[in-house]
Every structure is written in structure tokens, then in C-alpha cells.
mmCIF file of C-alpha atoms in Angstrom:
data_model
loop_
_atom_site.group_PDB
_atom_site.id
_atom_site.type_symbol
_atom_site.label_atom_id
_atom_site.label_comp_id
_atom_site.label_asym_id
_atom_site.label_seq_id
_atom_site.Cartn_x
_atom_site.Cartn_y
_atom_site.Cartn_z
ATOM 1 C CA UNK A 4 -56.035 125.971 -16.525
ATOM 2 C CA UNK A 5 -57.554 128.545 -19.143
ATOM 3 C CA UNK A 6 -60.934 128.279 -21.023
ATOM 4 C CA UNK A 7 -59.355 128.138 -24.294
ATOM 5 C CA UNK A 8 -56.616 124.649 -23.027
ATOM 6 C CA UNK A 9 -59.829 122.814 -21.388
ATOM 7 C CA UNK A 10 -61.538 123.241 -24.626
ATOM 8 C CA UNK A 11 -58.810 122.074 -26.318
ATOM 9 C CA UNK A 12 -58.871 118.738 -23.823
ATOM 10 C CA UNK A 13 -62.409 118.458 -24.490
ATOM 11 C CA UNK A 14 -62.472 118.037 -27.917
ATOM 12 C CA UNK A 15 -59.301 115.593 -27.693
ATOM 13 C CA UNK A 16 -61.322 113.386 -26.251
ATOM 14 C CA UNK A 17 -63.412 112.769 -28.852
ATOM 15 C CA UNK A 18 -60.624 110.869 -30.623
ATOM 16 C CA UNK A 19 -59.361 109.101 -27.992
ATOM 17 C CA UNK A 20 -59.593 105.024 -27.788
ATOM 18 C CA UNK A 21 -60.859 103.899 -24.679
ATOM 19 C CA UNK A 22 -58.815 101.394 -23.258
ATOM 20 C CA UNK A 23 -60.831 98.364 -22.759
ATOM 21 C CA UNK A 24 -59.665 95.492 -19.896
ATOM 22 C CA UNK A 25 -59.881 92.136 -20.207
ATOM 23 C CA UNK A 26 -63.547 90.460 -18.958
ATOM 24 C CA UNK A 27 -64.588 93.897 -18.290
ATOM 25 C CA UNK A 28 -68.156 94.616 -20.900
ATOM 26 C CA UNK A 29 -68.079 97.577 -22.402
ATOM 27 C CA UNK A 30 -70.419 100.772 -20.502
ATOM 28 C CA UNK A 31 -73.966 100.308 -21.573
ATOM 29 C CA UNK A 32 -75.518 103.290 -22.869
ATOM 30 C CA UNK A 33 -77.772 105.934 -21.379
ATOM 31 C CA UNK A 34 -80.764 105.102 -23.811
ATOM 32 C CA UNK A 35 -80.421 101.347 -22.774
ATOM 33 C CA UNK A 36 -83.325 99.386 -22.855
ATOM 34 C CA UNK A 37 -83.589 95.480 -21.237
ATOM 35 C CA UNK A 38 -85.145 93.358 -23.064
ATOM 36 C CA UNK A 39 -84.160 90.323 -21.683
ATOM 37 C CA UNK A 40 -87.358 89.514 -20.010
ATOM 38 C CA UNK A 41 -89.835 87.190 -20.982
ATOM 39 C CA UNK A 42 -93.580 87.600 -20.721
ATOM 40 C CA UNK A 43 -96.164 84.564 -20.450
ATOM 41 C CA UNK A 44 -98.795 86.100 -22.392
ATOM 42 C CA UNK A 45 -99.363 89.251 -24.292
ATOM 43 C CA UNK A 46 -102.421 91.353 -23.572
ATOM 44 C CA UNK A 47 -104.248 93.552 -26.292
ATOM 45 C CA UNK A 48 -105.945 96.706 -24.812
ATOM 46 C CA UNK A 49 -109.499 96.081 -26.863
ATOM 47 C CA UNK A 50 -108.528 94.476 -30.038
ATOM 48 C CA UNK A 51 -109.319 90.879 -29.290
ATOM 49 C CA UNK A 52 -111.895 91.578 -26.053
ATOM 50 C CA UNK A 53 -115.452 90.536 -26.499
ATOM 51 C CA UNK A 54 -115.958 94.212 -24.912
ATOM 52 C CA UNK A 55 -114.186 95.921 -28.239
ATOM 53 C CA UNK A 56 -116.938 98.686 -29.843
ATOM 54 C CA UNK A 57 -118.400 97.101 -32.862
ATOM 55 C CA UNK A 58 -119.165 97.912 -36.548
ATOM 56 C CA UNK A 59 -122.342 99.558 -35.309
ATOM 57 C CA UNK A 60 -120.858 101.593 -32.361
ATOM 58 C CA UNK A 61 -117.673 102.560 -34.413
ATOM 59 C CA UNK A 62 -119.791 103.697 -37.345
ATOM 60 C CA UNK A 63 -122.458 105.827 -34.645
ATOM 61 C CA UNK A 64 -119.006 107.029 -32.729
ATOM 62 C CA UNK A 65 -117.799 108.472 -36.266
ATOM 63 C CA UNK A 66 -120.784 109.814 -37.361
ATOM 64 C CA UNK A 67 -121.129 111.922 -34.519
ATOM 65 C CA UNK A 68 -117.547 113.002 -35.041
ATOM 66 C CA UNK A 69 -118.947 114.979 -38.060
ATOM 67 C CA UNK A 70 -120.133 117.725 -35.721
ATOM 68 C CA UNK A 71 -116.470 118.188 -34.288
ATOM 69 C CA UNK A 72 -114.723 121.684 -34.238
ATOM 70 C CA UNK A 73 -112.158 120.136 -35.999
ATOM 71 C CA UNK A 74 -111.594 119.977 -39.992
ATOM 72 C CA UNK A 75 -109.549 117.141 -39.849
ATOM 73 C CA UNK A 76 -111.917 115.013 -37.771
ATOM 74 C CA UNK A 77 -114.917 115.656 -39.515
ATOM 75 C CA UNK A 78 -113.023 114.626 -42.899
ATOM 76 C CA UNK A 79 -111.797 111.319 -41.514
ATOM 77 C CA UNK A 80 -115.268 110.937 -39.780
ATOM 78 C CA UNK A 81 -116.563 111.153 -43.156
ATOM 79 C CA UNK A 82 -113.813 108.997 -45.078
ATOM 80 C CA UNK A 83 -114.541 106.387 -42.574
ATOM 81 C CA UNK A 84 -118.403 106.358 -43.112
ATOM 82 C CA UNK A 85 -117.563 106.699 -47.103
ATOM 83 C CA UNK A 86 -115.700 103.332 -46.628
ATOM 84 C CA UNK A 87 -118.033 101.689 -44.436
ATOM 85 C CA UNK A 88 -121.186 102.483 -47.271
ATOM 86 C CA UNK A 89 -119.043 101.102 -50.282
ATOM 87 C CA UNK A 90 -118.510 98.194 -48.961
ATOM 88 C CA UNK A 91 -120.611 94.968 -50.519
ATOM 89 C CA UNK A 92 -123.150 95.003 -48.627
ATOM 90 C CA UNK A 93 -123.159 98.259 -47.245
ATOM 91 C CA UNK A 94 -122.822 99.063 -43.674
ATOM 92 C CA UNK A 95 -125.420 101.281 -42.518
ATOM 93 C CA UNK A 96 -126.906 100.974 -39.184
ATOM 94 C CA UNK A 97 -128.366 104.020 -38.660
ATOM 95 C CA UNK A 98 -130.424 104.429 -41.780
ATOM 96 C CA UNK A 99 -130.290 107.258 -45.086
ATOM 97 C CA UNK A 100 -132.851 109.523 -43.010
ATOM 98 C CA UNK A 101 -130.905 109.650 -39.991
ATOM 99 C CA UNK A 102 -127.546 109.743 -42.011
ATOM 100 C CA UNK A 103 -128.960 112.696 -43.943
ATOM 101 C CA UNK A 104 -130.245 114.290 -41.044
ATOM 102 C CA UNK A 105 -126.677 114.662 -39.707
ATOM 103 C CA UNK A 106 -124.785 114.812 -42.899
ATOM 104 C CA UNK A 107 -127.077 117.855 -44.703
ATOM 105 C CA UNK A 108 -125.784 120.790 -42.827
ATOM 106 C CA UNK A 109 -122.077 119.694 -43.586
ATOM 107 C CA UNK A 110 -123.371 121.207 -47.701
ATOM 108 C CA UNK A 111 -122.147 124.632 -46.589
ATOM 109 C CA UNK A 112 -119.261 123.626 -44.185
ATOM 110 C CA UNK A 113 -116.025 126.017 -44.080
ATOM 111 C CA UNK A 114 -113.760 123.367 -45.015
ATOM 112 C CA UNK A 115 -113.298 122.094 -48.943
ATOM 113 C CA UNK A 116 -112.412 119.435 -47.990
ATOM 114 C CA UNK A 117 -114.761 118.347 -45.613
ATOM 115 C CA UNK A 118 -117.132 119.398 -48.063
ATOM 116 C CA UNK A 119 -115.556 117.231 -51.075
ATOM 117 C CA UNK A 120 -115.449 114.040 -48.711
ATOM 118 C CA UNK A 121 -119.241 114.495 -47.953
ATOM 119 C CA UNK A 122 -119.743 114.513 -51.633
ATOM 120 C CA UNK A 123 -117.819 111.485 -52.492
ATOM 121 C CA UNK A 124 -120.053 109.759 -49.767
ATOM 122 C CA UNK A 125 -123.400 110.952 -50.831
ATOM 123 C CA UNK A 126 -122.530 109.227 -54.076
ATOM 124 C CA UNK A 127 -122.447 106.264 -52.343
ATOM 125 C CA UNK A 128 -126.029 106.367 -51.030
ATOM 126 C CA UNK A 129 -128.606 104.429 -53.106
ATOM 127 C CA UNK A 130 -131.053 106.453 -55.127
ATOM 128 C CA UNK A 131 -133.954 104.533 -54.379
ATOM 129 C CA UNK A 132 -133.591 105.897 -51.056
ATOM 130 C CA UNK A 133 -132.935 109.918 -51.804
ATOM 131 C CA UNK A 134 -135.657 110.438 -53.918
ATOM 132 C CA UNK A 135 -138.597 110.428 -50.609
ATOM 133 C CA UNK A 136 -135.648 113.085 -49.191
ATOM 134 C CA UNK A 137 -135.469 115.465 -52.184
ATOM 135 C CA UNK A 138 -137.227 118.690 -50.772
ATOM 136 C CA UNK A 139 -135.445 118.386 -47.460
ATOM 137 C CA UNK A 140 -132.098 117.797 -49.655
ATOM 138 C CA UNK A 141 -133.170 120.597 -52.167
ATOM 139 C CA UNK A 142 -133.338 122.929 -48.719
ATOM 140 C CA UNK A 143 -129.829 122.507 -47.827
ATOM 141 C CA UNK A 144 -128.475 122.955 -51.670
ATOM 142 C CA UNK A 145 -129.836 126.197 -52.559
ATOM 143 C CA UNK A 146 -128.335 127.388 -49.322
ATOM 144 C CA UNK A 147 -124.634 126.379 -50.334
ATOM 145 C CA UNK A 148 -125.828 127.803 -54.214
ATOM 146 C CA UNK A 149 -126.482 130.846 -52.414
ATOM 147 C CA UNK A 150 -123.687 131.016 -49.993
ATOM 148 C CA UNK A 151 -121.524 133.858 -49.298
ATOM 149 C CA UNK A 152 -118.822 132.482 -50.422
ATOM 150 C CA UNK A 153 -117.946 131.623 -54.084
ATOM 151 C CA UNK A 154 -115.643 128.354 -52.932
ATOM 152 C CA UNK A 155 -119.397 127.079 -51.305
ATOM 153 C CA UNK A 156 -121.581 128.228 -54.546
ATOM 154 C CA UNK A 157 -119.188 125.734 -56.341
ATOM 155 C CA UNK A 158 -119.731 123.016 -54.029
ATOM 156 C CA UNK A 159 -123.328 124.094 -54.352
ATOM 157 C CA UNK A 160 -123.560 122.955 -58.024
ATOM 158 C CA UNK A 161 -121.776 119.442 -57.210
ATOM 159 C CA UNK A 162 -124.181 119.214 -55.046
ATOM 160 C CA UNK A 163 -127.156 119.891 -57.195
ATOM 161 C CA UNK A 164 -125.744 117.884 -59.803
ATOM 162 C CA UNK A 165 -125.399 114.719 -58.275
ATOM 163 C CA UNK A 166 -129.002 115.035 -57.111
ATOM 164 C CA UNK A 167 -130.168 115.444 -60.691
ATOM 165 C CA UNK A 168 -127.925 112.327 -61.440
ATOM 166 C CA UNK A 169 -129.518 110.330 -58.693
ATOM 167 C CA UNK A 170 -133.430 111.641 -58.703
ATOM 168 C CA UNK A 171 -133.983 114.062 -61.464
ATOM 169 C CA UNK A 172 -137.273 113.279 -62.382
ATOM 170 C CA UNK A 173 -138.264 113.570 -58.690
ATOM 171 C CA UNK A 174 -136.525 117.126 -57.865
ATOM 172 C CA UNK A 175 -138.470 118.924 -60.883
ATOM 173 C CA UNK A 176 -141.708 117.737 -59.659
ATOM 174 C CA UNK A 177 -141.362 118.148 -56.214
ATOM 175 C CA UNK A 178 -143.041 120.487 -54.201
ATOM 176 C CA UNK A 179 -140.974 123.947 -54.227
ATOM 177 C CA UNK A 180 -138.600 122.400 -56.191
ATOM 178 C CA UNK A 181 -139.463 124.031 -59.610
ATOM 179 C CA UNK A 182 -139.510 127.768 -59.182
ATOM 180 C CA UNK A 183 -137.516 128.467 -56.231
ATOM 181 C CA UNK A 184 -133.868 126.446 -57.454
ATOM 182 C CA UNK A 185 -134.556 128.271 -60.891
ATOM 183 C CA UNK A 186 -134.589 131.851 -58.767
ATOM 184 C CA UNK A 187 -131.397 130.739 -56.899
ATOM 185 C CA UNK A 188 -129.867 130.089 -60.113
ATOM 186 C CA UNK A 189 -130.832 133.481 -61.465
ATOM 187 C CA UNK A 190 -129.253 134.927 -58.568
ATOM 188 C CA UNK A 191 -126.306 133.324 -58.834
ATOM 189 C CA UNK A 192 -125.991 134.257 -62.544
ATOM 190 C CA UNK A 193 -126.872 138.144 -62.229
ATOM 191 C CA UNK A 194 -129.560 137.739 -64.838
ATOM 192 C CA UNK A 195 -132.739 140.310 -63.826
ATOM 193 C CA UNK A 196 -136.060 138.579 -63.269
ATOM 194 C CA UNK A 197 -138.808 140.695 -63.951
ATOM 195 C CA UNK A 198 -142.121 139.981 -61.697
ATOM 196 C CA UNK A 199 -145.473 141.367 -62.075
ATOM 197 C CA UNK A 200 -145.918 144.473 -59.637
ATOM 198 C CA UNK A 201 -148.396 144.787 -56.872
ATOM 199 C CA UNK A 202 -149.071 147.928 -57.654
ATOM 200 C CA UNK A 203 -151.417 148.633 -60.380
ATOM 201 C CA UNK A 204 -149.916 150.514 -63.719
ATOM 202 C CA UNK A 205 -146.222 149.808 -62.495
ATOM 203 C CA UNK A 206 -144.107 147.083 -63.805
ATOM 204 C CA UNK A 207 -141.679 145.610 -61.335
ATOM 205 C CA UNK A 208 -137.722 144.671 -61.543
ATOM 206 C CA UNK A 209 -135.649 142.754 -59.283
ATOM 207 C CA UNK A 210 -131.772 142.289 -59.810
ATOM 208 C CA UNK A 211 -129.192 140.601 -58.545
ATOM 209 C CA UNK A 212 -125.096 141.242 -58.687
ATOM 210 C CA UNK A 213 -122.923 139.474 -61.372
ATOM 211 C CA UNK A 214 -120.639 138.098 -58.851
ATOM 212 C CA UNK A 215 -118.771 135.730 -61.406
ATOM 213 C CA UNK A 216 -119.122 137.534 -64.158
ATOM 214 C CA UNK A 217 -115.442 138.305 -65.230
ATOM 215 C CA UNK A 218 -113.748 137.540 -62.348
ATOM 216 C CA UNK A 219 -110.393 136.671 -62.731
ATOM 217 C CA UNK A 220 -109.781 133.894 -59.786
ATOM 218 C CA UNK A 221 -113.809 132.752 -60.324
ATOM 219 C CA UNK A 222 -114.386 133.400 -63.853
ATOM 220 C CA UNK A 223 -114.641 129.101 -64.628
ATOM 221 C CA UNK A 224 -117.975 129.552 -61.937
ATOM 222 C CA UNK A 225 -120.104 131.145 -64.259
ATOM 223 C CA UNK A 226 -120.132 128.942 -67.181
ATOM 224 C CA UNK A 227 -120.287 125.947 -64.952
ATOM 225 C CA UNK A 228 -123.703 127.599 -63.376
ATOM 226 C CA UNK A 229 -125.234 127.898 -66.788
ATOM 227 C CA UNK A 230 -124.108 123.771 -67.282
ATOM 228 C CA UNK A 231 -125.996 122.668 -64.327
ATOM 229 C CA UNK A 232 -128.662 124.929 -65.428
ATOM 230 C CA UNK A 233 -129.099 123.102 -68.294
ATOM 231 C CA UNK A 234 -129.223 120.187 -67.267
ATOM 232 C CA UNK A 235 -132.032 121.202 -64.677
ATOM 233 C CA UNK A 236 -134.209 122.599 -67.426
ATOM 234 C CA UNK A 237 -133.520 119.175 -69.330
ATOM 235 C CA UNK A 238 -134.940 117.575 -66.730
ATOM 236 C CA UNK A 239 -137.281 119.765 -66.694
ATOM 237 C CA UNK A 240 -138.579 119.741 -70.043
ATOM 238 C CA UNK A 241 -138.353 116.278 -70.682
ATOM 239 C CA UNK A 242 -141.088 114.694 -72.638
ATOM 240 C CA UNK A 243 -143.464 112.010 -70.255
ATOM 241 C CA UNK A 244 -143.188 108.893 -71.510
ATOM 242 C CA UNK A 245 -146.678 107.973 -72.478
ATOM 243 C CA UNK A 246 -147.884 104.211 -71.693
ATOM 244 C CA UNK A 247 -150.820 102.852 -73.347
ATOM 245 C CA UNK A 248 -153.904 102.451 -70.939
ATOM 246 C CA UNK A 249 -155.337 99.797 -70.004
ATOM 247 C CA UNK A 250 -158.449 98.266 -68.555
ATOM 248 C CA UNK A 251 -156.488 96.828 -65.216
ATOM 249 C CA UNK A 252 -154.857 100.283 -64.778
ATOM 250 C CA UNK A 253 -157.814 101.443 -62.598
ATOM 251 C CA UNK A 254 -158.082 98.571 -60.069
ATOM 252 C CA UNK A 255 -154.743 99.033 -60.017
ATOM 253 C CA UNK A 256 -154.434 102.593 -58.978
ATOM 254 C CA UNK A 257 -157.185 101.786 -56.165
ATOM 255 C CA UNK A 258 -155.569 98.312 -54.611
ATOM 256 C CA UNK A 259 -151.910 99.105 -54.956
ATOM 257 C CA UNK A 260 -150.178 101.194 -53.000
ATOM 258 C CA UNK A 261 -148.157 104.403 -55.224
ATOM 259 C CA UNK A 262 -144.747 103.953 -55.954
ATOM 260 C CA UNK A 263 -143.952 107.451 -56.176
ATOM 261 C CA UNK A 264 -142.843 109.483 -53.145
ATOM 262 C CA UNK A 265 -145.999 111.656 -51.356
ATOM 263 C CA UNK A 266 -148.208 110.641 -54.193
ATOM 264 C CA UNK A 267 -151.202 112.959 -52.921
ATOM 265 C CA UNK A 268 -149.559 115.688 -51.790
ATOM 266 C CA UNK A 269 -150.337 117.904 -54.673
ATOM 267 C CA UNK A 270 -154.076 117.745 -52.426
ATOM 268 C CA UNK A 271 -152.144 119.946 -49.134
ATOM 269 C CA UNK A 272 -154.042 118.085 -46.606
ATOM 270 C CA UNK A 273 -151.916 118.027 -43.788
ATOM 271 C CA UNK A 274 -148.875 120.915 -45.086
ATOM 272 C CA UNK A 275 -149.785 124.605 -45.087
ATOM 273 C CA UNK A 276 -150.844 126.255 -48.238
ATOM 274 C CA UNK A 277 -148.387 126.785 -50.991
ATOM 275 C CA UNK A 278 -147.803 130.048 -53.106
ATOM 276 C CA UNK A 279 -147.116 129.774 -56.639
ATOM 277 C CA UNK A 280 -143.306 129.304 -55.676
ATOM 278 C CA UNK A 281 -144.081 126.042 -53.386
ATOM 279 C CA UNK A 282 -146.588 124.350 -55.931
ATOM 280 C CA UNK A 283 -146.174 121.128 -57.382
ATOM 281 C CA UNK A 284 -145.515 121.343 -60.881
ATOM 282 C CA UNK A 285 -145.569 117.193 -61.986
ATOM 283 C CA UNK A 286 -146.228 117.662 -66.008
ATOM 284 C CA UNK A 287 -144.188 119.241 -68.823
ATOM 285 C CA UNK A 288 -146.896 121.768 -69.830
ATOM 286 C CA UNK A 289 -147.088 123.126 -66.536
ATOM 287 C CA UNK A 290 -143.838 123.651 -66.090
ATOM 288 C CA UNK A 291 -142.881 125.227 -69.302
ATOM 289 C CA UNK A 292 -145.176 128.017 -68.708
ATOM 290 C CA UNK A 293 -144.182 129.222 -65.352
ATOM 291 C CA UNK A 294 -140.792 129.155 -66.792
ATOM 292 C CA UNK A 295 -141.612 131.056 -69.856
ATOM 293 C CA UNK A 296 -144.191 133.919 -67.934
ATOM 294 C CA UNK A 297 -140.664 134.517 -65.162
ATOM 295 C CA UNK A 298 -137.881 133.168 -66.526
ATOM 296 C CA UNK A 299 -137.936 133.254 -70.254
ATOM 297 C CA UNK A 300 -137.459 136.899 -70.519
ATOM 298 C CA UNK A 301 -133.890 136.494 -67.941
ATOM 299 C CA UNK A 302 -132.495 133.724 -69.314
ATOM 300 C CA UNK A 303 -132.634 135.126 -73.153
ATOM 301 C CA UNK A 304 -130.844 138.504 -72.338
ATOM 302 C CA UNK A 305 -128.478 136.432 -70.247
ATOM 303 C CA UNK A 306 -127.496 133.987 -73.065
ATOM 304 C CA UNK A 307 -127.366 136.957 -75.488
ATOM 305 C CA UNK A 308 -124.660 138.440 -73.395
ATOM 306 C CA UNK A 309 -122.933 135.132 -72.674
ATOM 307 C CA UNK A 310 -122.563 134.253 -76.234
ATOM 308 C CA UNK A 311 -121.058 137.846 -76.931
ATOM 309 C CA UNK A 312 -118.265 137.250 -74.014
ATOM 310 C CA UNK A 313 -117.533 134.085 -76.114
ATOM 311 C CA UNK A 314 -114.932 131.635 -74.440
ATOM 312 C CA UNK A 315 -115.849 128.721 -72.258
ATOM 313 C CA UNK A 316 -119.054 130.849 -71.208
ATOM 314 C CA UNK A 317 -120.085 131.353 -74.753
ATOM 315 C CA UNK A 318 -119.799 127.745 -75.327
ATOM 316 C CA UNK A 319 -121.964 126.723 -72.636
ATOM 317 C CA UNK A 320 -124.392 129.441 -73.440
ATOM 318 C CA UNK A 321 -125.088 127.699 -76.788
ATOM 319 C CA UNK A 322 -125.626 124.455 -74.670
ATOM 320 C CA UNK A 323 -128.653 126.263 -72.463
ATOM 321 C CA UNK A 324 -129.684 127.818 -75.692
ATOM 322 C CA UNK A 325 -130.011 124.114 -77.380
ATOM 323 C CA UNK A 326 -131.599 122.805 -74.166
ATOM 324 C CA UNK A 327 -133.907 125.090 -74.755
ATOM 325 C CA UNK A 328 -134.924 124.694 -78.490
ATOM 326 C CA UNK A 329 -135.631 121.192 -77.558
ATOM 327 C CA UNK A 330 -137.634 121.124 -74.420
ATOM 328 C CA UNK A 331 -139.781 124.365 -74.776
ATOM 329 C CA UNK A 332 -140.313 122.897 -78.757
ATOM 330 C CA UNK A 333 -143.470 124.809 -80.304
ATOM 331 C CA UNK A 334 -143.539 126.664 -77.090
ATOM 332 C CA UNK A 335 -142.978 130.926 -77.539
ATOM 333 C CA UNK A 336 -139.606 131.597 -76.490
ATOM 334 C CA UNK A 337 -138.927 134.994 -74.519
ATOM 335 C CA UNK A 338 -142.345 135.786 -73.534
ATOM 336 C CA UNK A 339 -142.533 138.848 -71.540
ATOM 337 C CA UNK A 340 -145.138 139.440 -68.866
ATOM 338 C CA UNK A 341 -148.209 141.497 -69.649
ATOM 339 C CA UNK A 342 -149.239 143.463 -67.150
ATOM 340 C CA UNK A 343 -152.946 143.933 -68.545
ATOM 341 C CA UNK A 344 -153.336 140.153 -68.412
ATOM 342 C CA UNK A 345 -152.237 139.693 -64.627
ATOM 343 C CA UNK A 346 -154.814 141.892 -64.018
ATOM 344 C CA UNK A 347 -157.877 140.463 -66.448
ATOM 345 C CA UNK A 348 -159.486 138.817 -63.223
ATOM 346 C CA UNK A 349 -158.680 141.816 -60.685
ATOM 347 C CA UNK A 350 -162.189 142.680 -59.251
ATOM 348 C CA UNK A 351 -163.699 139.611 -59.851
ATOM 349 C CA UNK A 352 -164.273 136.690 -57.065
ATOM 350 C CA UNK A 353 -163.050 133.124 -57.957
#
């Protein structure tokens, strides 16, 4: 018999009717599975056990699952501690400093969105207990505004803006939490800072590329960095509300303990000693001066130049520029440094 007639047989069989005899049950299939059989009890691997992990363990088990190589563990690791800390009360077993501890790093992770599910679950985390963690927080944001990569300088500012939301008041007067953002944020910009040289007679100039100015895929990034500039420097330059004293207010501030994170730690007593870029700046006046003698100059020119590109950058340069009328008030706008006067006391022992 050829190839091409036992083909031909093949496929008639196809549409052949099988002839079925009488009693006879018809061939059972190859994929046949019995289930006639019937089973006493039915066992659950861990569900119902007294032995079954707990909240606690599970939420320990997926909080160490934030360190995996993998992008999509650590995003369901963090979707499943998001859920756990919204619920009423929340579930947190391990405590916000040992939560942070873990979570910080995960700021300049290679994954979006790893990095948008850790910020949808540090919204969840009460404020009354970030603000004691805002200069280790502050740490790990200025390294995602500063990152490499433009995708993580975004994140950066989400970042910084939810702490603002959360403990404003707290991040401007923190130790190192002044000055140093407000450089970041002039590097991210491109605006030139000009600092007083060390050598005597020379001025000094430090610069930084305009990464976002103009880009086509990142051009949204810059005026989004002079939004969440603003609002720092509203913050900033926010008036103190002033309280009337009174006569218990200084048994009061010798019985009671402070309510405001590291309370004497503008004394250094047990921490290293600051430079002018690690101080403590707590008041208004204080603050508006270091930002006029290295800032002010920068962040003129860099409006000026904003507000000529026009578009959505313009726009939010007139929103700095406002932020500024208002908070620096009677204040001189623009001052530039004089070298003469950073060296009045040169020579002299103080």
C-alpha cells in the first residue's frame, strides 16, 4: 500500500461511526480521571493548623522579601505590608524604626515600580512617628534627588514631598536639613552657586549641568523641581507662630519633658561638630539669611531664565518667585556675597 492511499485511510477514519454493541460502555479516554472514591476527611496543608505562620511571622517573612533579587517580589512584598498598615488598626509588629530601617534604601531602587509601591506605603505611616526619623529619612532622599538616573530624581521629589506633607516643620529645622537639600536642589536645577573662595582676592564658582533643561523625554522634571522647591522654601520661611508667655511656662520647660524631637541637640554634646552645612537652623531669621548670602544670587538668575522659556516652567517659576516675595518679606532679595566682608574677622582670634 502507498503513502499517499494510507493517508487517505487515515483521514477516513475520522468520519467514521464507531459501531457500538449492546452492554458494551463506550472506551474511556486517555485523560480519564476516577473520581469515584470517597474520602473520610479532607486535610488542609497549613490553613486550619494551629502550626500556620501568623500575622506577625507573615508580615516579618514579607518584609524581608523586600531585599529579594527579584522586582516582582519586592513589589508584592511591599503591596502586602501596604495592606497590612492600612488596615484599622494597623498591623505593625516590627515597629516604624525597624520598618524604615529596611524600607529606606528601596528610595533609589531600579524598579518604578517597586519604587511607587514603597511610596504608596510610606503614606501610610503615621506622622507622629517620622518626624524623630527625618535626618536619617532626609539621607536617603537627597540620594534618589541626586541619582544618576532622571526616572530616580523624579521619584526623588515624591519622596521629598510627602515628607514635607507629613513633617515639614521638622525637616527645615533639622540638623543638616537646611543647607544641604537646598544644594541638591541647585544641582538638580543647573543653577550656579557662588561660594566664598579660600583663597584671598579670588571669588569662587561652582556649577552644575542642566540635565532637564530642554529635554525632550524629561522636560516636565524641571518645572516639577522648582514646585517642590517651593514648597520647601515655604516651609522654610514660614512665620513662627508666636504664643503669649506666661508665668507657668518656665516650670514648665524644667518639669516636663520636650515634645519636640532631640530638643538639645542644637548643644552637640554627644554628635561630632557641625560645619555651617550640618547646623541647626530652628528660626525664620536664621534661615533666611543663609539662604540669601548662598542661594539668593542662584535662584534669581535661575527664575529669570525660567520665566523667559515660558511654558509650564515659566509658570512655576512665578510660583518660586511668589514664595519668595512672601517669606523673605522686608528681607533684600538677590544679595550677592562680599568678599571684603567674609574676610572682616580674618586675623583676628574669636
Amino acid at each position: 500500500m502507498g503513502s499517499s492511499a494510507r493517508k487517505k485511510k487515515e483521514k477516513q477514519k475520522d468520519f467514521q461511526k464507531p459501531k457500538l454493541k449492546v452492554g458494551k460502555t463506550k472506551a474511556k479516554a486517555s485523560n480519564f480521571t476516577d473520581t469515584s472514591f470517597k474520602s473520610k476527611a479532607i486535610i488542609l496543608q497549613q490553613q486550619l493548623t494551629e502550626t500556620a505562620p501568623n500575622v506577625t511571622e507573615r508580615f516579618k517573612h514579607n518584609l524581608s522579601l523586600t531585599s529579594s533579587r527579584s522586582d516582582t517580589q519586592r513589589r508584592d512584598a511591599l503591596s502586602y505590608l501596604t495592606g497590612q498598615l492600612s488596615t484599622n488598626p494597623p498591623t505593625n509588629p516590627v515597629g516604624t524604626p525597624n520598618l524604615l530601617q529596611k524600607l529606606l534604601p528601596i528610595m533609589s531602587d531600579a524598579s518604578g515600580p517597586v519604587r511607587g509601591q514603597l511610596l504608596k506605603l510610606l503614606r501610610t505611616l503615621p506622622a507622629d512617628e517620622i518626624r524623630p526619623h527625618v535626618e536619617k529619612i532626609i539621607l536617603y532622599i537627597r540620594g534618589a534627588m541626586t541619582n544618576i538616573s532622571q526616572e530616580i530624581k523624579d521619584d526623588g521629589l515624591n519622596y521629598m514631598e510627602w515628607l514635607l506633607d507629613v513633617a515639614g516643620d521638622d525637616v527645615v529645622s533639622s540638623a543638616g536639613c537646611w543647607i544641604k537639600p537646598l544644594k541638591d536642589f541647585m544641582s538638580v536645577l543647573g543653577w550656579t552657586v557662588r561660594i566664598a573662595s579660600t583663597v584671598p582676592g579670588k571669588g569662587g564658582w561652582t556649577s552644575a549641568p542642566r540635565t532637564t533643561f530642554g529635554a525632550k523625554k524629561y522636560g516636565h522634571s524641571f518645572p516639577r523641581q522648582m514646585m517642590v522647591l517651593a514648597k520647601f522654601l515655604e516651609l522654610g520661611f514660614k512665620p513662627e507662630l508666636s504664643r503669649p508667655w506666661s508665668a507657668s511656662d518656665l516650670l514648665d520647660s524644667i518639669g516636663r519633658v520636650p515634645r519636640a524631637p532631640d530638643p538639645f541637640g542644637y548643644l552637640g554634646l554627644f554628635k561630632p561638630p557641625r560645619d555651617e552645612d550640618g547646623e541647626i537652623y530652628r528660626n525664620r531669621e536664621d534661615r533666611q539669611d543663609i539662604f540669601q548670602r548662598r542661594f539668593g544670587e542662584a535662584v534669581e538668575t535661575g527664575m529669570e531664565m525660567a520665566k523667559k522659556e515660558g511654558g509650564a516652567a515659566g509658570r512655576a517659576a512665578a510660583v518660586l518667585d511668589q514664595v519668595l516675595k512672601d517669606g523673605l518679606g522686608n528681607c533684600e532679595r538677590g544679595s550677592r556675597l562680599d568678599e571684603e566682608d567674609e574676610r572682616i574677622w580674618d586675623g583676628y582670634i574669636i
